Amino acid sequence: MTDLAAAAPSPAAEPVRIGLFVSDGFPLAPLSLAIDALRLANWVEAKESFSYAIVSADGAHRTSSSRLPAYVTHAMADCPPLQVLLVCTGQNSSQIDDPGVLNWLRRIYRQGSRVGALSGGAFLLARAGLLNGRTCAIHWELGVALAEAFPEVQVSGDIFVLDGRLITCAGGTSTLDLMLHLIEHFRSAAVARRVADDLIYPAMRDGHEPARIELRRRTGVTNTVLLRAIETMERHVEEPVKLSALSADLGTSMRHLERLFARAFGLSPSQYYMRLRLREARGLLAQTDLPLVEVALRCGFQNTSHFARRYREHYNLLPSQERRSLL
């Protein structure tokens, strides 16, 4: 994989033009962070070092998953030449298969631009064939779905990946790390550090930082036995382990395991495990078009009726209703 900063160009007279492609349901944080980083880079240098275009397929404005709109400046058809194009789409990314969009992405790449994706945008790059045989980053909730849909793509757990002219990022705050890297490449490390300072961002992370927060910090759990139990549950969603076997493997009793889960989460081990599996199912419903029976099996349910009953108990609607609400 190529490091963009390995051969940074000399400062250019014209601003570096960066395109941000959005679809309905795009995540607001990555788009906002990308734009603000470019704005601050211009402020630091007291000139327009970067310009940006917000692009949609037809030029119409798009609404984020937070229901806030993005002011789209261009349609694909009238988009100006770009040095960098970043696709910003959310949890519905796996359902976006507009041939016009995919052909446009291929054309931008063939023209020599860097093409990338934030959060779920890697699905579009993969569907366009740009990630075949490549490594990419994606939001951790979408990684399994992408790997299963496109086995020829190597999914990384890093916050961002640079593979030649392809740039992929896990989204969220890691978008800022990627933007700082791009600012350093096109301008200088000093400008990137100043932008980070203005955003009160103390550590400029490189791309190899893990995209998902470490389990201890994510759960607030410090007990080693409890951490090992949760790790085992997360690894065995499709084929759930028996809790009696889990406690034996951990060298503890079921009663002690139940006390640990009750103290940390107010749940029994079986309740925690069920919620974990249902959360995974909800992600698959949002991120893939897998049949409901396949979603059920991949989350450890032997039949759709059991899956539907448990899902409705927890989320107060059926899996089929959940999927329709996301369309």
Coordinates of C-alpha atoms in Angstrom, one line a residue:
M1 CA 0.0 0.0 0.0
T2 CA 1.2 3.5 -0.8
D3 CA 1.6 6.2 1.7
L4 CA 0.2 9.5 0.3
A5 CA 2.8 11.5 2.2
A6 CA 5.7 9.6 0.8
A7 CA 6.1 12.0 -2.2
A8 CA 4.2 15.2 -1.4
P9 CA 3.9 17.6 -4.3
S10 CA 5.1 21.2 -4.1
P11 CA 2.5 23.7 -3.1
A12 CA 0.2 24.4 -6.1
A13 CA -1.1 27.8 -7.2
E14 CA -4.7 26.5 -7.7
P15 CA -6.6 25.1 -4.7
V16 CA -6.9 21.4 -4.3
R17 CA -10.5 20.5 -5.2
I18 CA -12.0 17.8 -3.1
G19 CA -15.4 16.3 -3.8
L20 CA -17.8 14.8 -1.2
F21 CA -20.5 12.6 -2.6
V22 CA -23.5 12.1 -0.4
S23 CA -26.7 10.1 -0.6
D24 CA -29.8 10.3 1.6
G25 CA -29.0 8.9 5.1
F26 CA -25.4 9.9 5.0
P27 CA -23.7 10.3 8.4
L28 CA -23.3 13.9 9.4
A29 CA -20.1 13.7 11.5
P30 CA -17.8 12.6 8.7
L31 CA -19.1 15.2 6.3
S32 CA -18.8 17.9 8.9
L33 CA -15.3 17.0 10.0
A34 CA -14.1 16.8 6.4
I35 CA -15.5 20.3 5.6
D36 CA -14.3 21.9 8.8
A37 CA -10.8 20.5 8.4
L38 CA -10.5 22.0 4.9
R39 CA -12.0 25.3 6.1
L40 CA -9.4 25.6 8.9
A41 CA -6.6 24.7 6.5
N42 CA -7.6 27.6 4.4
W43 CA -7.8 29.9 7.5
V44 CA -4.4 28.8 8.7
E45 CA -2.7 29.6 5.4
A46 CA -4.9 32.7 4.9
K47 CA -5.7 31.6 1.3
E48 CA -7.9 29.1 -0.5
S49 CA -5.5 26.1 -0.4
F50 CA -8.5 23.7 -0.7
S51 CA -12.0 24.0 -2.2
Y52 CA -14.7 21.5 -1.9
A53 CA -17.8 20.4 -3.8
I54 CA -20.7 18.5 -2.2
V55 CA -22.1 16.2 -4.9
S56 CA -25.2 14.1 -5.3
A57 CA -26.4 12.0 -8.2
D58 CA -28.9 14.5 -9.5
G59 CA -27.7 17.7 -7.7
A60 CA -30.7 17.7 -5.3
H61 CA -30.0 18.3 -1.6
R62 CA -29.6 15.2 0.6
T63 CA -30.7 14.6 4.2
S64 CA -28.4 13.0 6.8
S65 CA -29.3 10.2 9.1
S66 CA -29.7 12.9 11.7
R67 CA -32.3 14.6 9.5
L68 CA -30.2 17.6 8.9
P69 CA -29.7 18.5 5.2
A70 CA -26.5 18.9 3.2
Y71 CA -26.4 21.8 0.8
V72 CA -25.4 20.0 -2.4
T73 CA -23.4 22.2 -4.8
H74 CA -23.2 19.9 -7.9
A75 CA -24.7 17.0 -9.7
M76 CA -22.4 14.3 -11.0
A77 CA -23.0 15.7 -14.5
D78 CA -21.7 19.1 -13.8
C79 CA -19.1 18.3 -11.2
P80 CA -15.8 20.1 -11.8
P81 CA -12.5 18.2 -12.1
L82 CA -11.4 16.8 -8.7
Q83 CA -8.1 15.7 -7.2
V84 CA -9.9 13.7 -4.5
L85 CA -13.4 12.3 -4.3
L86 CA -14.7 10.9 -1.0
V87 CA -18.0 9.0 -1.0
C88 CA -19.9 9.6 2.3
T89 CA -22.8 7.2 2.8
G90 CA -24.3 5.5 5.8
Q91 CA -25.9 2.3 6.9
N92 CA -28.0 2.0 3.7
S93 CA -24.8 1.8 1.6
S94 CA -25.2 -1.8 0.7
Q95 CA -28.5 -1.0 -1.0
I96 CA -27.1 1.7 -3.3
D97 CA -26.5 0.3 -6.7
D98 CA -27.3 3.1 -9.1
P99 CA -25.5 2.3 -12.4
G100 CA -25.0 6.0 -13.1
V101 CA -23.2 6.5 -9.7
L102 CA -21.0 3.4 -10.1
N103 CA -20.0 4.4 -13.7
W104 CA -19.2 7.9 -12.5
L105 CA -17.0 6.6 -9.7
R106 CA -15.1 4.4 -12.3
R107 CA -14.7 7.4 -14.6
I108 CA -13.3 9.7 -11.9
Y109 CA -10.8 7.0 -10.9
R110 CA -9.8 6.4 -14.5
Q111 CA -9.1 10.1 -14.9
G112 CA -6.4 9.8 -12.3
S113 CA -8.1 11.2 -9.2
R114 CA -7.8 9.7 -5.8
V115 CA -11.1 8.1 -4.9
G116 CA -12.1 7.2 -1.4
A117 CA -14.9 6.4 1.0
L118 CA -16.0 7.5 4.5
S119 CA -17.9 5.1 6.8
G120 CA -20.1 2.9 4.6
G121 CA -19.0 4.5 1.3
A122 CA -16.7 1.5 0.7
F123 CA -19.7 -0.5 -0.4
L124 CA -20.1 1.8 -3.5
L125 CA -16.4 1.5 -4.3
A126 CA -16.6 -2.3 -4.0
R127 CA -19.7 -2.5 -6.2
A128 CA -18.0 -0.3 -8.8
G129 CA -15.1 -2.9 -8.8
L130 CA -12.5 -0.4 -7.6
L131 CA -11.7 -2.5 -4.5
N132 CA -11.1 -5.8 -6.2
G133 CA -7.9 -7.2 -4.7
R134 CA -7.5 -4.2 -2.5
T135 CA -7.6 -3.5 1.2
C136 CA -10.1 -1.1 2.6
A137 CA -11.3 0.4 5.9
I138 CA -15.0 0.7 6.8
H139 CA -17.1 1.3 9.9
W140 CA -16.7 -1.7 12.2
E141 CA -20.5 -2.4 12.1
L142 CA -20.3 -2.8 8.3
G143 CA -17.2 -4.8 7.9
V144 CA -18.7 -8.3 8.1
A145 CA -21.4 -7.4 5.6
L146 CA -18.8 -6.0 3.2
A147 CA -16.5 -9.0 3.5
E148 CA -19.4 -11.4 2.8
A149 CA -20.8 -9.4 -0.1
F150 CA -17.3 -8.9 -1.7
P151 CA -14.9 -11.7 -0.8
E152 CA -12.3 -10.3 -3.2
V153 CA -12.0 -7.2 -1.0
Q154 CA -9.7 -7.4 2.1
V155 CA -11.4 -5.6 5.0
S156 CA -9.1 -3.9 7.5
G157 CA -9.8 -3.0 11.1
D158 CA -7.7 0.2 10.8
I159 CA -9.2 3.7 11.0
F160 CA -8.1 4.4 7.4
V161 CA -6.3 2.7 4.6
L162 CA -4.3 4.1 1.7
D163 CA -4.0 1.6 -1.2
G164 CA -2.6 3.4 -4.2
R165 CA -5.1 6.1 -5.3
L166 CA -7.9 4.5 -3.2
I167 CA -8.6 6.0 0.2
T168 CA -11.0 4.4 2.7
C169 CA -11.9 5.4 6.2
A170 CA -13.9 4.0 9.0
G171 CA -15.8 7.2 9.4
G172 CA -16.7 9.0 12.7
T173 CA -13.8 10.9 14.2
S174 CA -11.3 8.9 12.2
T175 CA -12.4 11.1 9.2
L176 CA -10.5 13.9 10.9
D177 CA -7.3 11.7 11.0
L178 CA -7.7 11.1 7.3
M179 CA -8.3 14.7 6.5
L180 CA -5.2 15.8 8.5
H181 CA -3.2 13.2 6.5
L182 CA -4.5 14.7 3.3
I183 CA -3.7 18.2 4.4
E184 CA -0.2 17.2 5.4
H185 CA 0.2 15.6 2.0
F186 CA -1.0 18.5 -0.1
R187 CA 0.3 21.3 2.1
S188 CA 2.6 20.5 5.1
A189 CA 2.8 18.8 8.5
A190 CA 2.8 22.2 10.1
V191 CA -0.5 23.1 8.6
A192 CA -2.0 19.8 9.6
R193 CA -0.8 20.2 13.2
R194 CA -2.3 23.7 13.4
V195 CA -5.7 22.4 12.1
A196 CA -5.6 19.6 14.7
D197 CA -4.8 22.2 17.4
D198 CA -7.6 24.5 16.3
L199 CA -10.0 21.5 16.5
I200 CA -8.6 20.6 20.0
Y201 CA -7.5 17.3 18.6
P202 CA -4.4 16.3 20.6
A203 CA -3.3 13.2 18.8
M204 CA -3.0 12.9 15.0
R205 CA -3.4 9.2 14.5
D206 CA -1.9 7.3 11.7
G207 CA -4.0 4.9 9.7
H208 CA -3.0 1.8 11.6
E209 CA -5.0 2.6 14.8
P210 CA -7.9 0.2 15.4
A211 CA -11.3 1.4 14.2
R212 CA -13.2 -0.2 17.1
I213 CA -12.6 0.9 20.7
E214 CA -10.9 -1.8 22.8
L215 CA -13.4 -4.0 24.7
R216 CA -12.4 -2.8 28.2
R217 CA -13.0 0.8 27.3
R218 CA -16.1 0.1 25.2
T219 CA -17.9 -1.7 28.1
G220 CA -16.3 -0.1 31.1
V221 CA -15.6 -3.7 32.4
T222 CA -12.3 -4.4 34.2
N223 CA -12.9 -7.9 35.5
T224 CA -10.8 -10.3 33.4
V225 CA -13.3 -13.2 33.6
L226 CA -16.2 -11.0 32.5
L227 CA -14.1 -9.6 29.6
R228 CA -13.2 -13.1 28.4
A229 CA -16.9 -14.1 28.6
I230 CA -17.9 -11.1 26.4
E231 CA -15.1 -11.7 24.0
T232 CA -16.2 -15.3 23.6
M233 CA -19.8 -14.2 23.0
E234 CA -18.8 -11.7 20.4
R235 CA -16.8 -14.4 18.5
H236 CA -19.7 -16.9 18.6
V237 CA -22.8 -15.1 17.3
E238 CA -23.6 -17.5 14.5
E239 CA -23.0 -20.6 16.7
P240 CA -23.7 -19.5 20.3
V241 CA -21.8 -21.3 23.0
K242 CA -23.6 -23.0 25.9
L243 CA -23.3 -20.8 29.0
S244 CA -22.5 -23.9 31.1
A245 CA -19.6 -24.7 28.8
L246 CA -18.5 -21.0 28.8
S247 CA -18.3 -20.9 32.6
A248 CA -16.4 -24.1 32.7
D249 CA -13.9 -22.8 30.1
L250 CA -13.5 -19.7 32.1
G251 CA -12.8 -21.8 35.3
T252 CA -15.7 -20.3 37.2
S253 CA -19.2 -21.2 38.2
M254 CA -22.4 -20.2 36.5
R255 CA -23.5 -18.5 39.7
H256 CA -20.4 -16.4 39.8
L257 CA -20.8 -15.5 36.1
E258 CA -24.4 -14.4 36.7
R259 CA -23.2 -12.2 39.6
L260 CA -20.6 -10.6 37.3
F261 CA -23.1 -9.8 34.5
A262 CA -25.7 -8.6 37.0
R263 CA -23.3 -6.2 38.7
A264 CA -21.9 -4.8 35.4
F265 CA -25.0 -4.7 33.2
G266 CA -28.1 -5.6 35.3
L267 CA -28.6 -8.5 33.0
S268 CA -28.1 -12.3 33.2
P269 CA -25.5 -13.8 30.9
S270 CA -28.2 -15.2 28.6
Q271 CA -30.0 -11.8 28.4
Y272 CA -26.7 -10.1 27.5
Y273 CA -25.9 -12.7 24.9
M274 CA -29.4 -12.5 23.4
R275 CA -29.1 -8.6 23.1
L276 CA -25.7 -9.0 21.5
R277 CA -27.1 -11.4 18.9
L278 CA -30.2 -9.2 18.2
R279 CA -28.0 -6.1 17.8
E280 CA -26.0 -8.0 15.2
A281 CA -29.2 -9.0 13.5
R282 CA -30.4 -5.4 13.4
G283 CA -27.1 -4.4 11.7
L284 CA -27.5 -7.1 9.1
L285 CA -31.1 -6.0 8.4
A286 CA -29.9 -2.5 7.8
Q287 CA -26.7 -3.2 6.0
T288 CA -27.5 -6.2 3.7
D289 CA -30.4 -7.6 1.6
L290 CA -30.0 -11.1 3.1
P291 CA -33.2 -13.0 3.4
L292 CA -34.7 -13.0 6.9
V293 CA -34.0 -16.7 7.3
E294 CA -30.3 -16.1 6.6
V295 CA -30.1 -13.2 9.0
A296 CA -31.7 -15.5 11.7
L297 CA -29.2 -18.3 11.0
R298 CA -26.2 -15.9 11.1
C299 CA -27.2 -14.7 14.5
G300 CA -27.7 -18.1 16.0
F301 CA -31.4 -18.6 15.6
Q302 CA -32.6 -22.0 14.3
N303 CA -35.8 -20.7 12.7
T304 CA -37.4 -17.4 11.7
S305 CA -40.3 -17.7 14.1
H306 CA -38.0 -17.8 17.2
F307 CA -36.0 -15.0 15.7
A308 CA -39.0 -12.8 15.0
R309 CA -40.5 -13.4 18.5
R310 CA -37.2 -12.4 20.2
Y311 CA -36.7 -9.4 18.0
R312 CA -40.2 -8.1 18.6
E313 CA -39.8 -8.6 22.4
H314 CA -36.6 -6.4 22.3
Y315 CA -37.3 -3.8 19.6
N316 CA -41.1 -3.8 19.7
L317 CA -41.4 -4.6 15.9
L318 CA -40.8 -7.5 13.7
P319 CA -37.6 -7.9 11.7
S320 CA -39.6 -7.5 8.4
Q321 CA -41.0 -4.2 9.8
E322 CA -37.5 -3.1 10.8
R323 CA -36.2 -3.7 7.3
R324 CA -39.1 -1.8 5.6
S325 CA -38.6 1.2 7.9
L326 CA -35.0 1.4 6.7
L327 CA -35.8 1.4 2.9

